[in-house]
Amino acid sequence: MNILVLNGPNINMLGIREPGIYSKQTFQDLLQLLEDTAQKEGITLEQYQSNHEGSLVDKIQAAYGKFDGIVINPAAYTHTSVAILDALKAVAIPAVEVHISNVDAREPFRQISYPGLYCEKTIKGQGLDGYRQAIVYLKEKYG
Ligand code: CA2
């Protein structure tokens, strides 16, 4: 099974500020967790982080026919991006949305998720472990 893990803007800054919301763990810790999870679950995985909406859309389009599942944390684009929602719908690859923080308990503008309207599951407030849970979910269902 081949899974694409996508991260949106500022996820590469994890651990640098706001540890109370996003934990003290860094982006490097996330990359390590993804590598360890792929090895443990016996899957192949590619990760991609971008601060640019169009680059994320391009990556989703390029995933067509190459990946069996997508794990996506669109970060701030969660709350604005119909383009990412449409790209996910276009490729129709099973997808799970991850949020490190519990967005439900935060500002009202974080309550809407456009990509989440396509994703079959959303994992929120589990810290970096949410990515592991999303990968395990996809493997158990589609692997
Ligand atoms: O909880 C999540 O995973 C979020 O997707 C993280 C986004 C936020 O805009 C979403 O509402 C929820 C923010 C990504 C990282 O932002 C940082 C802010 C300060 C310091 C480091 C990272």
GROMACS .gro file of N, CA and C and ligand atoms in nm:
model
  451
    1MET      N    1   0.084  -0.120   0.000
    1MET     CA    2   0.000   0.000   0.000
    1MET      C    3   0.088   0.125   0.000
    2ASN      N    4   0.044   0.224  -0.077
    2ASN     CA    5   0.124   0.346  -0.093
    2ASN      C    6   0.041   0.467  -0.046
    3ILE      N    7   0.089   0.533   0.058
    3ILE     CA    8   0.012   0.644   0.117
    3ILE      C    9   0.086   0.777   0.098
    4LEU      N   10   0.009   0.879   0.061
    4LEU     CA   11   0.063   1.015   0.050
    4LEU      C   12   0.020   1.095   0.173
    5VAL      N   13   0.118   1.154   0.242
    5VAL     CA   14   0.088   1.238   0.359
    5VAL      C   15   0.114   1.384   0.320
    6LEU      N   16   0.010   1.465   0.327
    6LEU     CA   17   0.021   1.606   0.286
    6LEU      C   18   0.005   1.698   0.407
    7ASN      N   19   0.089   1.797   0.415
    7ASN     CA   20   0.080   1.898   0.521
    7ASN      C   21   0.081   2.037   0.460
    8GLY      N   22  -0.009   2.121   0.510
    8GLY     CA   23  -0.021   2.257   0.460
    8GLY      C   24   0.068   2.357   0.532
    9PRO      N   25   0.036   2.486   0.517
    9PRO     CA   26   0.123   2.594   0.560
    9PRO      C   27   0.157   2.593   0.709
   10ASN      N   28   0.284   2.618   0.736
   10ASN     CA   29   0.339   2.637   0.871
   10ASN      C   30   0.356   2.509   0.951
   11ILE      N   31   0.315   2.396   0.897
   11ILE     CA   32   0.336   2.270   0.970
   11ILE      C   33   0.488   2.246   0.985
   12ASN      N   34   0.566   2.297   0.892
   12ASN     CA   35   0.713   2.285   0.902
   12ASN      C   36   0.770   2.368   1.018
   13MET      N   37   0.687   2.453   1.078
   13MET     CA   38   0.733   2.537   1.190
   13MET      C   39   0.697   2.476   1.327
   14LEU      N   40   0.640   2.357   1.326
   14LEU     CA   41   0.598   2.293   1.452
   14LEU      C   42   0.711   2.289   1.553
   15GLY      N   43   0.676   2.317   1.678
   15GLY     CA   44   0.776   2.311   1.785
   15GLY      C   45   0.846   2.442   1.808
   16ILE      N   46   0.835   2.533   1.710
   16ILE     CA   47   0.907   2.661   1.721
   16ILE      C   48   0.830   2.758   1.810
   17ARG      N   49   0.699   2.763   1.795
   17ARG     CA   50   0.614   2.848   1.880
   17ARG      C   51   0.484   2.776   1.912
   18GLU      N   52   0.406   2.833   2.003
   18GLU     CA   53   0.276   2.779   2.043
   18GLU      C   54   0.280   2.630   2.081
   19PRO      N   55   0.379   2.590   2.165
   19PRO     CA   56   0.383   2.448   2.204
   19PRO      C   57   0.259   2.406   2.282
   20GLY      N   58   0.190   2.503   2.346
   20GLY     CA   59   0.069   2.470   2.421
   20GLY      C   60  -0.042   2.417   2.331
   21ILE      N   61  -0.044   2.465   2.207
   21ILE     CA   62  -0.149   2.421   2.114
   21ILE      C   63  -0.103   2.302   2.030
   22TYR      N   64   0.022   2.310   1.980
   22TYR     CA   65   0.067   2.209   1.883
   22TYR      C   66   0.170   2.112   1.940
   23SER      N   67   0.190   2.115   2.072
   23SER     CA   68   0.288   2.028   2.140
   23SER      C   69   0.430   2.074   2.110
   24LYS      N   70   0.521   2.020   2.188
   24LYS     CA   71   0.662   2.061   2.174
   24LYS      C   72   0.730   1.988   2.059
   25GLN      N   73   0.660   1.892   2.003
   25GLN     CA   74   0.723   1.812   1.898
   25GLN      C   75   0.743   1.895   1.772
   26THR      N   76   0.850   1.862   1.700
   26THR     CA   77   0.889   1.940   1.583
   26THR      C   78   0.847   1.869   1.454
   27PHE      N   79   0.866   1.941   1.344
   27PHE     CA   80   0.838   1.882   1.213
   27PHE      C   81   0.928   1.760   1.189
   28GLN      N   82   1.053   1.771   1.236
   28GLN     CA   83   1.145   1.656   1.223
   28GLN      C   84   1.090   1.534   1.297
   29ASP      N   85   1.031   1.559   1.416
   29ASP     CA   86   0.968   1.449   1.492
   29ASP      C   87   0.855   1.386   1.410
   30LEU      N   88   0.779   1.471   1.341
   30LEU     CA   89   0.669   1.420   1.257
   30LEU      C   90   0.725   1.332   1.144
   31LEU      N   91   0.832   1.380   1.081
   31LEU     CA   92   0.891   1.302   0.970
   31LEU      C   93   0.939   1.166   1.021
   32GLN      N   94   0.997   1.166   1.141
   32GLN     CA   95   1.045   1.041   1.201
   32GLN      C   96   0.927   0.948   1.230
   33LEU      N   97   0.820   1.004   1.287
   33LEU     CA   98   0.701   0.924   1.318
   33LEU      C   99   0.644   0.860   1.191
   34LEU      N  100   0.643   0.937   1.081
   34LEU     CA  101   0.588   0.883   0.956
   34LEU      C  102   0.674   0.768   0.905
   35GLU      N  103   0.807   0.788   0.914
   35GLU     CA  104   0.899   0.683   0.868
   35GLU      C  105   0.882   0.555   0.952
   36ASP      N  106   0.877   0.575   1.085
   36ASP     CA  107   0.863   0.460   1.177
   36ASP      C  108   0.731   0.388   1.153
   37THR      N  109   0.623   0.466   1.132
   37THR     CA  110   0.491   0.405   1.112
   37THR      C  111   0.488   0.326   0.981
   38ALA      N  112   0.546   0.384   0.876
   38ALA     CA  113   0.549   0.313   0.747
   38ALA      C  114   0.621   0.180   0.761
   39GLN      N  115   0.733   0.183   0.832
   39GLN     CA  116   0.812   0.060   0.849
   39GLN      C  117   0.732  -0.044   0.928
   40LYS      N  118   0.674   0.002   1.041
   40LYS     CA  119   0.598  -0.089   1.128
   40LYS      C  120   0.478  -0.150   1.057
   41GLU      N  121   0.410  -0.068   0.976
   41GLU     CA  122   0.287  -0.115   0.908
   41GLU      C  123   0.316  -0.185   0.776
   42GLY      N  124   0.443  -0.181   0.732
   42GLY     CA  125   0.481  -0.248   0.607
   42GLY      C  126   0.419  -0.183   0.484
   43ILE      N  127   0.418  -0.051   0.484
   43ILE     CA  128   0.363   0.022   0.368
   43ILE      C  129   0.470   0.117   0.314
   44THR      N  130   0.446   0.171   0.194
   44THR     CA  131   0.533   0.277   0.145
   44THR      C  132   0.458   0.409   0.161
   45LEU      N  133   0.535   0.514   0.183
   45LEU     CA  134   0.474   0.643   0.217
   45LEU      C  135   0.560   0.756   0.161
   46GLU      N  136   0.491   0.856   0.109
   46GLU     CA  137   0.562   0.979   0.067
   46GLU      C  138   0.500   1.095   0.142
   47GLN      N  139   0.584   1.185   0.190
   47GLN     CA  140   0.528   1.303   0.258
   47GLN      C  141   0.564   1.427   0.179
   48TYR      N  142   0.473   1.526   0.185
   48TYR     CA  143   0.494   1.653   0.114
   48TYR      C  144   0.434   1.765   0.197
   49GLN      N  145   0.513   1.869   0.221
   49GLN     CA  146   0.462   1.987   0.294
   49GLN      C  147   0.478   2.108   0.204
   50SER      N  148   0.373   2.192   0.200
   50SER     CA  149   0.385   2.315   0.123
   50SER      C  150   0.308   2.428   0.190
   51ASN      N  151   0.360   2.547   0.169
   51ASN     CA  152   0.290   2.667   0.218
   51ASN      C  153   0.197   2.725   0.111
   52HIS      N  154   0.186   2.655  -0.003
   52HIS     CA  155   0.115   2.710  -0.118
   52HIS      C  156  -0.004   2.621  -0.158
   53GLU      N  157  -0.119   2.682  -0.166
   53GLU     CA  158  -0.242   2.607  -0.196
   53GLU      C  159  -0.232   2.533  -0.329
   54GLY      N  160  -0.185   2.603  -0.433
   54GLY     CA  161  -0.177   2.542  -0.567
   54GLY      C  162  -0.082   2.424  -0.571
   55SER      N  163   0.026   2.432  -0.492
   55SER     CA  164   0.121   2.319  -0.489
   55SER      C  165   0.056   2.197  -0.427
   56LEU      N  166  -0.027   2.219  -0.326
   56LEU     CA  167  -0.098   2.107  -0.263
   56LEU      C  168  -0.199   2.047  -0.362
   57VAL      N  169  -0.267   2.134  -0.436
   57VAL     CA  170  -0.361   2.087  -0.539
   57VAL      C  171  -0.285   2.005  -0.645
   58ASP      N  172  -0.170   2.056  -0.690
   58ASP     CA  173  -0.089   1.984  -0.790
   58ASP      C  174  -0.050   1.846  -0.739
   59LYS      N  175  -0.011   1.839  -0.612
   59LYS     CA  176   0.034   1.711  -0.554
   59LYS      C  177  -0.083   1.612  -0.546
   60ILE      N  178  -0.201   1.663  -0.510
   60ILE     CA  179  -0.319   1.575  -0.505
   60ILE      C  180  -0.351   1.523  -0.646
   61GLN      N  181  -0.347   1.611  -0.744
   61GLN     CA  182  -0.375   1.568  -0.882
   61GLN      C  183  -0.275   1.462  -0.928
   62ALA      N  184  -0.147   1.483  -0.892
   62ALA     CA  185  -0.041   1.390  -0.935
   62ALA      C  186  -0.051   1.256  -0.863
   63ALA      N  187  -0.128   1.252  -0.754
   63ALA     CA  188  -0.144   1.127  -0.677
   63ALA      C  189  -0.234   1.028  -0.749
   64TYR      N  190  -0.310   1.078  -0.848
   64TYR     CA  191  -0.408   0.993  -0.919
   64TYR      C  192  -0.336   0.872  -0.982
   65GLY      N  193  -0.381   0.753  -0.947
   65GLY     CA  194  -0.322   0.631  -1.003
   65GLY      C  195  -0.193   0.588  -0.938
   66LYS      N  196  -0.143   0.666  -0.840
   66LYS     CA  197  -0.014   0.633  -0.777
   66LYS      C  198  -0.028   0.597  -0.631
   67PHE      N  199  -0.129   0.653  -0.564
   67PHE     CA  200  -0.144   0.631  -0.420
   67PHE      C  201  -0.280   0.567  -0.390
   68ASP      N  202  -0.280   0.485  -0.283
   68ASP     CA  203  -0.403   0.416  -0.243
   68ASP      C  204  -0.477   0.491  -0.133
   69GLY      N  205  -0.408   0.587  -0.072
   69GLY     CA  206  -0.470   0.662   0.036
   69GLY      C  207  -0.396   0.794   0.058
   70ILE      N  208  -0.470   0.893   0.109
   70ILE     CA  209  -0.411   1.024   0.139
   70ILE      C  210  -0.441   1.058   0.285
   71VAL      N  211  -0.337   1.100   0.357
   71VAL     CA  212  -0.354   1.159   0.491
   71VAL      C  213  -0.322   1.307   0.474
   72ILE      N  214  -0.416   1.392   0.512
   72ILE     CA  215  -0.395   1.536   0.485
   72ILE      C  216  -0.425   1.622   0.607
   73ASN      N  217  -0.328   1.707   0.639
   73ASN     CA  218  -0.353   1.816   0.733
   73ASN      C  219  -0.337   1.945   0.651
   74PRO      N  220  -0.448   1.999   0.604
   74PRO     CA  221  -0.438   2.118   0.517
   74PRO      C  222  -0.401   2.246   0.594
   75ALA      N  223  -0.388   2.235   0.727
   75ALA     CA  224  -0.354   2.349   0.815
   75ALA      C  225  -0.455   2.463   0.790
   76ALA      N  226  -0.407   2.585   0.772
   76ALA     CA  227  -0.502   2.698   0.759
   76ALA      C  228  -0.593   2.684   0.637
   77TYR      N  229  -0.546   2.612   0.533
   77TYR     CA  230  -0.631   2.593   0.414
   77TYR      C  231  -0.753   2.506   0.443
   78THR      N  232  -0.748   2.436   0.558
   78THR     CA  233  -0.867   2.360   0.602
   78THR      C  234  -0.990   2.448   0.596
   79HIS      N  235  -0.973   2.571   0.643
   79HIS     CA  236  -1.089   2.658   0.669
   79HIS      C  237  -1.125   2.748   0.551
   80THR      N  238  -1.051   2.733   0.441
   80THR     CA  239  -1.074   2.823   0.326
   80THR      C  240  -1.079   2.754   0.190
   81SER      N  241  -1.018   2.635   0.179
   81SER     CA  242  -0.986   2.587   0.045
   81SER      C  243  -1.088   2.493  -0.019
   82VAL      N  244  -1.170   2.552  -0.105
   82VAL     CA  245  -1.258   2.472  -0.190
   82VAL      C  246  -1.173   2.403  -0.298
   83ALA      N  247  -1.059   2.464  -0.334
   83ALA     CA  248  -0.971   2.406  -0.438
   83ALA      C  249  -0.914   2.272  -0.392
   84ILE      N  250  -0.875   2.263  -0.264
   84ILE     CA  251  -0.824   2.135  -0.213
   84ILE      C  252  -0.938   2.033  -0.205
   85LEU      N  253  -1.056   2.077  -0.161
   85LEU     CA  254  -1.172   1.988  -0.160
   85LEU      C  255  -1.199   1.933  -0.300
   86ASP      N  256  -1.199   2.020  -0.401
   86ASP     CA  257  -1.229   1.976  -0.538
   86ASP      C  258  -1.123   1.880  -0.591
   87ALA      N  259  -0.996   1.905  -0.556
   87ALA     CA  260  -0.887   1.817  -0.602
   87ALA      C  261  -0.904   1.678  -0.542
   88LEU      N  262  -0.939   1.672  -0.413
   88LEU     CA  263  -0.961   1.541  -0.348
   88LEU      C  264  -1.078   1.468  -0.416
   89LYS      N  265  -1.183   1.542  -0.445
   89LYS     CA  266  -1.298   1.481  -0.513
   89LYS      C  267  -1.259   1.432  -0.652
   90ALA      N  268  -1.176   1.509  -0.720
   90ALA     CA  269  -1.137   1.475  -0.858
   90ALA      C  270  -1.060   1.344  -0.864
   91VAL      N  271  -0.967   1.323  -0.769
   91VAL     CA  272  -0.885   1.201  -0.776
   91VAL      C  273  -0.955   1.083  -0.709
   92ALA      N  274  -1.049   1.115  -0.618
   92ALA     CA  275  -1.132   1.012  -0.551
   92ALA      C  276  -1.049   0.904  -0.481
   93ILE      N  277  -0.938   0.944  -0.421
   93ILE     CA  278  -0.855   0.852  -0.342
   93ILE      C  279  -0.904   0.860  -0.197
   94PRO      N  280  -0.921   0.744  -0.129
   94PRO     CA  281  -0.964   0.750   0.012
   94PRO      C  282  -0.872   0.842   0.093
   95ALA      N  283  -0.933   0.932   0.172
   95ALA     CA  284  -0.852   1.030   0.244
   95ALA      C  285  -0.900   1.045   0.388
   96VAL      N  286  -0.802   1.069   0.475
   96VAL     CA  287  -0.829   1.097   0.616
   96VAL      C  288  -0.767   1.233   0.649
   97GLU      N  289  -0.845   1.316   0.717
   97GLU     CA  290  -0.800   1.449   0.758
   97GLU      C  291  -0.745   1.440   0.901
   98VAL      N  292  -0.632   1.506   0.924
   98VAL     CA  293  -0.572   1.508   1.058
   98VAL      C  294  -0.554   1.652   1.103
   99HIS      N  295  -0.590   1.678   1.229
   99HIS     CA  296  -0.554   1.805   1.293
   99HIS      C  297  -0.486   1.774   1.424
  100ILE      N  298  -0.371   1.835   1.443
  100ILE     CA  299  -0.290   1.812   1.563
  100ILE      C  300  -0.367   1.863   1.685
  101SER      N  301  -0.423   1.981   1.672
  101SER     CA  302  -0.498   2.041   1.784
  101SER      C  303  -0.645   2.001   1.775
  102ASN      N  304  -0.717   2.026   1.884
  102ASN     CA  305  -0.861   2.001   1.883
  102ASN      C  306  -0.930   2.126   1.828
  103VAL      N  307  -0.944   2.132   1.697
  103VAL     CA  308  -0.999   2.252   1.633
  103VAL      C  309  -1.142   2.284   1.683
  104ASP      N  310  -1.213   2.182   1.728
  104ASP     CA  311  -1.351   2.203   1.778
  104ASP      C  312  -1.354   2.299   1.897
  105ALA      N  313  -1.245   2.300   1.974
  105ALA     CA  314  -1.243   2.381   2.096
  105ALA      C  315  -1.173   2.516   2.073
  106ARG      N  316  -1.151   2.551   1.946
  106ARG     CA  317  -1.078   2.675   1.916
  106ARG      C  318  -1.171   2.782   1.855
  107GLU      N  319  -1.113   2.878   1.783
  107GLU     CA  320  -1.192   2.991   1.732
  107GLU      C  321  -1.302   2.943   1.635
  108PRO      N  322  -1.411   3.020   1.627
  108PRO     CA  323  -1.520   2.983   1.535
  108PRO      C  324  -1.473   2.964   1.390
  109PHE      N  325  -1.375   3.043   1.345
  109PHE     CA  326  -1.333   3.029   1.204
  109PHE      C  327  -1.264   2.896   1.177
  110ARG      N  328  -1.225   2.824   1.282
  110ARG     CA  329  -1.163   2.691   1.262
  110ARG      C  330  -1.266   2.579   1.263
  111GLN      N  331  -1.394   2.612   1.274
  111GLN     CA  332  -1.496   2.508   1.285
  111GLN      C  333  -1.536   2.449   1.151
  112ILE      N  334  -1.509   2.522   1.042
  112ILE     CA  335  -1.543   2.467   0.910
  112ILE      C  336  -1.419   2.403   0.848
  113SER      N  337  -1.439   2.286   0.788
  113SER     CA  338  -1.333   2.223   0.709
  113SER      C  339  -1.388   2.189   0.572
  114TYR      N  340  -1.334   2.256   0.469
  114TYR     CA  341  -1.376   2.223   0.332
  114TYR      C  342  -1.322   2.087   0.287
  115PRO      N  343  -1.189   2.059   0.299
  115PRO     CA  344  -1.140   1.926   0.259
  115PRO      C  345  -1.208   1.815   0.339
  116GLY      N  346  -1.247   1.848   0.464
  116GLY     CA  347  -1.312   1.748   0.549
  116GLY      C  348  -1.446   1.700   0.493
  117LEU      N  349  -1.506   1.779   0.404
  117LEU     CA  350  -1.633   1.738   0.343
  117LEU      C  351  -1.614   1.617   0.252
  118TYR      N  352  -1.488   1.598   0.205
  118TYR     CA  353  -1.459   1.479   0.124
  118TYR      C  354  -1.405   1.364   0.208
  119CYS      N  355  -1.323   1.398   0.309
  119CYS     CA  356  -1.250   1.294   0.383
  119CYS      C  357  -1.346   1.201   0.457
  120GLU      N  358  -1.312   1.074   0.460
  120GLU     CA  359  -1.405   0.979   0.523
  120GLU      C  360  -1.389   0.974   0.673
  121LYS      N  361  -1.282   1.034   0.723
  121LYS     CA  362  -1.261   1.037   0.868
  121LYS      C  363  -1.176   1.159   0.901
  122THR      N  364  -1.201   1.218   1.019
  122THR     CA  365  -1.119   1.329   1.066
  122THR      C  366  -1.070   1.296   1.207
  123ILE      N  367  -0.939   1.309   1.228
  123ILE     CA  368  -0.880   1.284   1.360
  123ILE      C  369  -0.829   1.418   1.413
  124LYS      N  370  -0.881   1.458   1.529
  124LYS     CA  371  -0.849   1.591   1.584
  124LYS      C  372  -0.798   1.579   1.726
  125GLY      N  373  -0.702   1.664   1.761
  125GLY     CA  374  -0.662   1.677   1.901
  125GLY      C  375  -0.583   1.561   1.957
  126GLN      N  376  -0.524   1.482   1.869
  126GLN     CA  377  -0.445   1.367   1.914
  126GLN      C  378  -0.295   1.393   1.902
  127GLY      N  379  -0.259   1.518   1.874
  127GLY     CA  380  -0.117   1.548   1.853
  127GLY      C  381  -0.065   1.477   1.729
  128LEU      N  382   0.066   1.454   1.725
  128LEU     CA  383   0.125   1.389   1.607
  128LEU      C  384   0.075   1.246   1.590
  129ASP      N  385   0.032   1.184   1.700
  129ASP     CA  386  -0.017   1.046   1.691
  129ASP      C  387  -0.136   1.034   1.596
  130GLY      N  388  -0.207   1.145   1.573
  130GLY     CA  389  -0.319   1.143   1.479
  130GLY      C  390  -0.277   1.096   1.340
  131TYR      N  391  -0.154   1.131   1.299
  131TYR     CA  392  -0.105   1.087   1.167
  131TYR      C  393  -0.090   0.934   1.165
  132ARG      N  394  -0.036   0.879   1.276
  132ARG     CA  395  -0.020   0.733   1.286
  132ARG      C  396  -0.157   0.666   1.280
  133GLN      N  397  -0.251   0.722   1.356
  133GLN     CA  398  -0.386   0.664   1.357
  133GLN      C  399  -0.450   0.667   1.218
  134ALA      N  400  -0.427   0.775   1.145
  134ALA     CA  401  -0.485   0.787   1.009
  134ALA      C  402  -0.424   0.682   0.916
  135ILE      N  403  -0.293   0.662   0.926
  135ILE     CA  404  -0.225   0.563   0.840
  135ILE      C  405  -0.277   0.423   0.873
  136VAL      N  406  -0.288   0.392   1.002
  136VAL     CA  407  -0.336   0.259   1.044
  136VAL      C  408  -0.480   0.238   0.995
  137TYR      N  409  -0.562   0.342   1.005
  137TYR     CA  410  -0.702   0.332   0.957
  137TYR      C  411  -0.705   0.297   0.809
  138LEU      N  412  -0.626   0.370   0.729
  138LEU     CA  413  -0.627   0.345   0.583
  138LEU      C  414  -0.574   0.206   0.551
  139LYS      N  415  -0.470   0.166   0.624
  139LYS     CA  416  -0.413   0.032   0.599
  139LYS      C  417  -0.515  -0.076   0.633
  140GLU      N  418  -0.581  -0.061   0.748
  140GLU     CA  419  -0.677  -0.164   0.788
  140GLU      C  420  -0.795  -0.171   0.692
  141LYS      N  421  -0.835  -0.057   0.637
  141LYS     CA  422  -0.952  -0.056   0.549
  141LYS      C  423  -0.918  -0.090   0.403
  142TYR      N  424  -0.803  -0.042   0.356
  142TYR     CA  425  -0.774  -0.055   0.210
  142TYR      C  426  -0.645  -0.133   0.179
  143GLY      N  427  -0.566  -0.164   0.285
  143GLY     CA  428  -0.432  -0.222   0.260
  143GLY      C  429  -0.437  -0.369   0.221
  144CA2     O1  430  -0.444   2.155   1.446
  144CA2     C1  431  -0.399   2.150   1.330
  144CA2     O2  432  -0.333   2.055   1.287
  144CA2     C2  433  -0.418   2.270   1.236
  144CA2     O3  434  -0.442   2.217   1.105
  144CA2     C3  435  -0.289   2.349   1.242
  144CA2     C4  436  -0.292   2.479   1.160
  144CA2     C5  437  -0.418   2.561   1.195
  144CA2     O4  438  -0.427   2.671   1.108
  144CA2     C6  439  -0.546   2.478   1.185
  144CA2     O5  440  -0.656   2.557   1.223
  144CA2     C7  441  -0.539   2.355   1.274
  144CA2     C8  442  -0.163   2.561   1.191
  144CA2     C9  443  -0.036   2.487   1.151
  144CA2    C10  444   0.086   2.523   1.230
  144CA2     O6  445   0.088   2.655   1.279
  144CA2    C11  446   0.188   2.696   1.363
  144CA2    C12  447   0.166   2.812   1.435
  144CA2    C13  448   0.262   2.858   1.522
  144CA2    C14  449   0.382   2.791   1.536
  144CA2    C15  450   0.406   2.675   1.464
  144CA2    C16  451   0.309   2.627   1.377
   0.00000   0.00000   0.00000
